[in-house]
Every structure is written in structure tokens, then in C-alpha cells.
Amino acid sequence: MSRFANKVAVVTGGGRGIGQEIARKLASEGAKVAVVSRSASSCGKAADEINAEFPGAAKAYPVDIADHAAVQELAKQVCEDFGSVNILVNNAGVTRDTLLMRMKEDDWDTVLNTNLKGAFNTVKGFMRVLMKAEDARIINIASVIGLIGNAGQANYSASKAGLIGFTKAVARELAGRQVTSNAVAPGFITTDMTDELPDAVKEAVIGKIPLATFGETKDIAEAVAFLASPGARYITGQVLAVDGGMTM
Ligand code: NAI
């Protein structure tokens, strides 16, 4: 199947975890993918792995998405390299978990600047080229925590709830240009980010998941690929929870 033949995708946080799997999935169906992450070694390695399977599909771009000016330069460079962009996946995200009593200003700023401002930065950078592209899609990786909140994650919850609001505003603003904007809200997905959690926390979470298992990165990649595909052309402003039923 090549739903993304002749399509160009940008995936932030594509260096590992969910983002790498999204980039791989889009490449596996024919897309050319700009893999963006903070460090050159991480996006370089991810791009090499994707190219080993799908030769010539991926190119690495080491950029801090919280840096507005750097992201505008990234957008210019990607357009120069690929000619256009059809799919923008805002996946890069960080956590700085701690209870509010102990949360430092820097914990708040780092999370909001990456998870929320980062998406503003990329949409600003790529919106003109997306408005000209065919089947243009913006897909933001939010979180169920942006829907239901979580103790110890006030910064992260606010960033992801903000990202959901941003997704809907962008959907309304760009609908006239046939650019769709949707969010995917993962539940508990096994990655480096969640591996760090203590076992007791993991067990408590499993008890709240009707499907009684953690998700995998490919569960998120499948949902993103659907929203990015021509079959989803009439879906915009939505939040698709991929969470084993956790938030139904
Ligand atoms: P991860 O920590 O494994 O990977 C995050 C990626 O984002 C890395 O490649 C990192 O280099 C990149 N990144 C972080 N800050 C960046 C910055 N300022 N500029 C450029 N790149 C940056 O994370 P994971 O688990 O793959 O999560 C991906 C997304 O999914 C995040 O937005 C996260 O909040 C969200 N999510 C993850 C869940 C999970 O259970 N793993 C659950 C719900 C949402």
C-alpha cells in the first residue's frame, strides 16, 4: 500500500519512540520524511534506520523546536530540500513531572515551550507551504493527560490541553484552504519516556485501562497514518484517543 506516494512529511521528535515509529510508518507507505529532533545523533540514527528499510525516504534535521527562529529556518530548508510539505506531525514532547509544590518555573517553561510553543513554531513555519499542498494535514500528538489531568503533571497537562485547543483553532483557521488539523491523544504507550516510571505506578495505570495492556508505538503510528491519509479528508478538529479505552 502506498497511501503517501509523492507526499512529504515532517515529524518532530522523530529521533526515537513514537515519533520514529510514525516516521517509519509514513515512509513505509511511500512518504519522504523530514525527521526532526534535538540532537543530530538521534535524528541521524533514526533516519539511517528508516533509509536502510526504505532507501532515500528520510532526512535528518537536528533542531530544537522550542526555538522559534530555528524552526522558521528549518521550514525553509525542508522546502528547499523536498519542494513541498503535505503532512506535519507535531510529536516532540517532554515531561518534567513533579507536584506543584515543588515545580520550578523552569519545569513549567521547558514543558510549555516544547510541547505547546513548539507546535506553534512549526505551524507558523510550515503553514504557507501546507496551504498550497494537496491533502495537507497537521497532526498533533497530545495525551490523555491533556483531557483528564494528572497529579504531578500540571505543566504537561496544561501543555497537552493547550495543544488540543490549538489543534481546533488551527482546524478552523485553515479549513478554508483544505488543511485538516487533528490531535491524537495516546494513553500509556511503552517508550523510553514511560520506561522510567516505577513498576508500582505502571501497575496502577494498567488497572485503569479496559484493554488491560499498554499501547505500543505502532498503535499511535497507525492512527496518525489514518489521519494523514486521503481517507481522512473529511475529519478535522478532532481528538482521537488511542488509549485502550482509558478515557471513554
Ligand atoms: P520520547 O522521549 O521517547 O521521544 C521524544 C522525542 O522528542 C525525542 O526524539 C526527542 O529528541 C524529541 N524532542 C524533545 N524535545 C525536543 C525539542 N525541544 N526539539 C526537538 N525535538 C525534541 O517520547 P515518546 O514517549 O515517544 O513521546 C512522543 C510524544 O507522545 C510526546 O509528545 C509525548 O508527550 C506523547 N505521549 C507519549 C505517551 C507515552 O506513553 N509514551 C503518552 C501520551 C503522549
Coordinates of C-alpha atoms and ligand atoms in Angstrom, one line a residue:
M1 CA 0.0 0.0 0.0
S2 CA 1.4 3.4 -0.8
R3 CA -1.1 6.0 0.5
F4 CA 1.7 8.5 0.8
A5 CA 3.5 8.2 -2.6
N6 CA 4.7 11.7 -3.6
K7 CA 3.9 13.1 -0.2
V8 CA 6.4 14.9 2.1
A9 CA 6.0 14.6 5.9
V10 CA 7.7 16.4 8.7
V11 CA 7.8 14.5 12.0
T12 CA 9.2 16.3 15.1
G13 CA 10.6 14.2 17.8
G14 CA 11.3 11.6 15.2
G15 CA 14.5 10.5 16.7
R16 CA 13.1 7.8 18.8
G17 CA 9.9 6.3 20.4
I18 CA 6.5 7.2 19.0
G19 CA 7.9 9.8 16.5
Q20 CA 10.4 7.4 15.0
E21 CA 7.6 4.8 14.5
I22 CA 5.4 7.5 12.9
A23 CA 8.2 8.5 10.5
R24 CA 8.9 4.8 9.7
K25 CA 5.2 4.1 9.0
L26 CA 4.8 7.1 6.7
A27 CA 8.0 6.1 4.9
S28 CA 6.8 2.5 4.6
E29 CA 3.8 3.8 2.6
G30 CA 5.8 6.0 0.2
A31 CA 6.3 9.3 2.0
K32 CA 9.6 11.3 2.1
V33 CA 10.1 12.2 5.7
A34 CA 12.0 15.0 7.4
V35 CA 13.0 13.6 10.8
V36 CA 13.4 16.4 13.3
S37 CA 14.8 16.1 16.8
R38 CA 17.0 18.0 19.2
S39 CA 20.2 16.0 18.7
A40 CA 21.9 15.2 15.4
S41 CA 22.9 11.8 16.7
S42 CA 19.3 10.8 17.5
C43 CA 17.6 12.0 14.3
G44 CA 20.6 10.9 12.2
K45 CA 20.3 7.4 13.6
A46 CA 16.5 7.2 13.1
A47 CA 16.9 8.5 9.5
D48 CA 19.6 5.9 8.8
E49 CA 17.4 3.1 10.2
I50 CA 14.4 4.2 8.0
N51 CA 16.7 4.6 4.9
A52 CA 18.0 1.1 5.5
E53 CA 14.5 -0.2 5.1
F54 CA 13.1 2.4 2.6
P55 CA 16.1 3.8 0.7
G56 CA 16.1 7.6 0.3
A57 CA 13.0 8.1 2.3
A58 CA 14.3 10.0 5.3
K59 CA 16.5 13.0 6.0
A60 CA 17.6 14.2 9.5
Y61 CA 17.2 17.7 10.8
P62 CA 18.6 18.5 14.2
V63 CA 16.6 21.4 15.5
D64 CA 15.2 22.5 18.9
I65 CA 11.5 23.0 18.1
A66 CA 11.2 25.4 21.1
D67 CA 13.5 27.9 19.2
H68 CA 11.2 29.9 17.0
A69 CA 13.8 31.3 14.7
A70 CA 15.5 28.0 14.2
V71 CA 12.2 26.4 13.3
Q72 CA 11.5 29.1 10.6
E73 CA 14.9 28.2 9.1
L74 CA 14.0 24.5 9.3
A75 CA 10.9 25.1 7.3
K76 CA 12.8 27.0 4.6
Q77 CA 15.4 24.2 4.5
V78 CA 12.9 21.4 4.3
C79 CA 11.0 23.2 1.5
E80 CA 14.3 23.7 -0.4
D81 CA 15.2 20.0 0.0
F82 CA 11.8 18.4 -0.8
G83 CA 9.9 21.1 -2.7
S84 CA 6.8 20.9 -0.7
V85 CA 5.3 19.6 2.6
N86 CA 1.9 17.8 2.9
I87 CA 2.0 16.3 6.4
L88 CA 3.2 18.0 9.6
V89 CA 3.3 15.8 12.7
N90 CA 4.0 17.6 15.9
N91 CA 5.2 14.8 18.1
A92 CA 8.2 16.2 20.1
G93 CA 7.4 16.4 23.7
V94 CA 9.0 16.3 27.2
T95 CA 7.9 15.8 30.8
R96 CA 9.3 17.5 33.9
D97 CA 7.0 15.7 36.4
T98 CA 6.7 16.9 40.0
L99 CA 4.0 18.1 42.3
L100 CA 3.0 21.8 42.0
M101 CA 4.5 22.5 45.5
R102 CA 8.0 21.5 44.1
M103 CA 7.5 22.6 40.5
K104 CA 10.1 25.2 39.4
E105 CA 9.5 27.9 36.9
D106 CA 11.9 26.2 34.6
D107 CA 9.9 22.9 34.8
W108 CA 6.9 24.8 33.6
D109 CA 8.7 26.8 30.9
T110 CA 10.6 23.9 29.4
V111 CA 7.5 21.7 29.0
L112 CA 5.2 24.5 27.7
N113 CA 7.9 25.8 25.3
T114 CA 8.5 22.4 23.8
N115 CA 5.0 20.8 23.8
L116 CA 2.9 23.8 23.0
K117 CA 5.0 26.6 21.7
G118 CA 6.9 24.0 19.6
A119 CA 3.7 23.3 17.7
F120 CA 3.0 27.0 17.2
N121 CA 6.6 27.4 15.9
T122 CA 6.2 24.6 13.3
V123 CA 2.7 25.5 12.2
K124 CA 3.9 29.1 11.7
G125 CA 6.9 27.8 9.7
F126 CA 5.1 25.3 7.5
M127 CA 1.6 26.8 7.1
R128 CA 2.2 28.6 3.9
V129 CA 3.6 25.5 2.2
L130 CA 0.8 23.4 3.7
M131 CA -1.9 25.8 2.3
K132 CA -0.5 25.2 -1.2
A133 CA -0.2 21.5 -0.8
E134 CA -2.6 18.7 -1.8
D135 CA -4.1 16.7 1.1
A136 CA -2.4 18.8 3.7
R137 CA -2.6 17.5 7.2
I138 CA -1.5 18.8 10.6
I139 CA -1.5 16.1 13.3
N140 CA -0.6 17.0 16.9
I141 CA 0.4 14.3 19.4
A142 CA -1.4 15.3 22.6
S143 CA -2.0 13.0 25.5
V144 CA -4.9 11.6 27.5
I145 CA -3.4 13.7 30.3
G146 CA -4.4 16.8 28.4
L147 CA -8.0 15.5 28.6
I148 CA -8.2 14.3 32.2
G149 CA -5.3 15.9 34.0
N150 CA -2.8 14.1 36.4
A151 CA -1.3 14.9 39.7
G152 CA 2.4 15.7 39.3
Q153 CA 1.9 16.7 35.7
A154 CA 0.4 20.2 35.9
N155 CA 2.8 21.6 33.3
Y156 CA 2.4 18.6 31.0
S157 CA -1.4 18.5 31.3
A158 CA -1.6 22.2 30.6
S159 CA 0.7 21.9 27.6
K160 CA -1.3 19.0 26.1
A161 CA -4.7 20.6 26.8
G162 CA -3.3 23.7 25.2
L163 CA -2.2 21.7 22.2
I164 CA -5.8 20.3 21.8
G165 CA -7.2 23.9 21.9
F166 CA -4.5 24.9 19.3
T167 CA -5.4 21.9 17.1
K168 CA -9.1 23.0 17.0
A169 CA -8.3 26.7 16.4
V170 CA -5.9 25.8 13.6
A171 CA -8.6 23.4 12.1
R172 CA -11.0 26.3 11.9
E173 CA -8.4 28.8 10.6
L174 CA -7.1 26.6 7.8
A175 CA -10.3 24.7 6.9
G176 CA -10.9 27.2 4.0
R177 CA -7.6 26.0 2.5
Q178 CA -8.5 22.3 2.9
V179 CA -5.8 21.8 5.5
T180 CA -7.0 19.5 8.3
S181 CA -5.8 19.7 11.9
N182 CA -6.4 16.8 14.3
A183 CA -4.9 15.5 17.5
V184 CA -4.0 12.0 18.6
A185 CA -4.2 11.5 22.4
P186 CA -2.1 8.5 23.3
G187 CA -2.7 6.7 26.6
F188 CA 0.1 4.8 28.2
I189 CA 2.5 3.7 25.4
T190 CA 5.7 1.8 26.1
T191 CA 8.6 4.0 25.2
D192 CA 11.8 5.4 26.8
M193 CA 9.7 8.2 28.3
T194 CA 7.4 5.7 30.2
D195 CA 10.1 3.1 30.9
E196 CA 11.4 5.5 33.5
L197 CA 8.2 5.1 35.6
P198 CA 8.4 2.9 38.8
D199 CA 6.7 -0.5 38.5
A200 CA 4.1 0.4 41.1
V201 CA 2.9 3.3 39.0
K202 CA 2.8 1.1 35.9
E203 CA 0.6 -1.5 37.7
A204 CA -1.7 1.2 39.0
V205 CA -2.1 2.6 35.4
I206 CA -2.9 -0.9 33.9
G207 CA -5.7 -1.2 36.4
K208 CA -7.4 1.8 34.8
I209 CA -7.1 0.5 31.2
P210 CA -10.1 -1.5 30.0
L211 CA -8.0 -3.4 27.4
A212 CA -5.6 -4.1 30.3
T213 CA -2.4 -3.6 28.4
F214 CA -0.1 -0.8 27.5
G215 CA -0.1 0.5 24.0
E216 CA 2.8 0.2 21.5
T217 CA 4.3 2.9 19.4
K218 CA 2.8 1.3 16.3
D219 CA -0.7 1.8 17.7
I220 CA -0.1 5.5 17.6
A221 CA 1.7 5.4 14.2
E222 CA -1.4 3.6 12.7
A223 CA -3.8 6.3 14.0
V224 CA -1.5 9.0 12.6
A225 CA -1.2 7.3 9.3
F226 CA -5.0 7.1 9.0
L227 CA -5.5 10.8 9.9
A228 CA -2.7 11.7 7.3
S229 CA -4.3 9.5 4.6
P230 CA -6.7 10.6 1.8
G231 CA -9.4 8.5 3.6
A232 CA -9.5 11.1 6.5
R233 CA -10.0 14.1 4.3
Y234 CA -13.4 15.0 5.9
I235 CA -12.1 14.8 9.5
T236 CA -10.8 17.9 11.2
G237 CA -10.6 19.5 14.7
Q238 CA -10.9 16.0 16.3
V239 CA -9.0 14.4 19.1
L240 CA -8.6 10.6 18.6
A241 CA -7.8 8.9 21.9
V242 CA -5.6 5.8 21.4
D243 CA -5.6 4.6 25.0
G244 CA -7.1 1.1 25.3
G245 CA -10.4 2.7 26.5
M246 CA -8.8 4.5 29.4
T247 CA -10.7 7.8 28.9
M248 CA -14.0 6.7 27.4
Ligands
NAI1 P1 10.5 10.2 23.8 O1 11.0 10.9 24.9 O2 10.8 8.7 23.6 O3 10.9 10.9 22.4 C1 10.6 12.3 22.3 C2 11.4 12.8 21.1 O4 11.2 14.2 21.0 C3 12.9 12.6 21.1 O5 13.3 12.3 19.8 C4 13.4 14.0 21.5 O6 14.7 14.2 21.0 C5 12.4 14.9 20.8 N1 12.4 16.2 21.5 C6 12.2 16.5 22.7 N2 12.3 17.9 22.9 C7 12.6 18.4 21.7 C8 12.8 19.7 21.2 N3 12.8 20.8 22.0 N4 13.1 19.9 19.9 C9 13.2 18.8 19.1 N5 12.9 17.5 19.5 C10 12.6 17.3 20.8 O7 8.9 10.4 23.9 P2 7.7 9.5 23.4 O8 7.2 8.6 24.5 O9 8.0 8.8 22.1 O10 6.5 10.6 23.2 C11 6.3 11.2 21.9 C12 5.1 12.1 22.1 O11 4.0 11.4 22.5 C13 5.3 13.2 23.1 O12 4.7 14.4 22.7 C14 4.6 12.7 24.4 O13 4.2 13.7 25.2 C15 3.4 12.0 23.7 N6 2.9 11.0 24.6 C16 3.6 9.8 24.9 C17 3.0 8.9 25.7 C18 3.7 7.7 26.2 O14 3.1 6.8 26.9 N7 4.9 7.4 25.8 C19 1.6 9.1 26.2 C20 1.0 10.2 25.8 C21 1.6 11.1 25.0

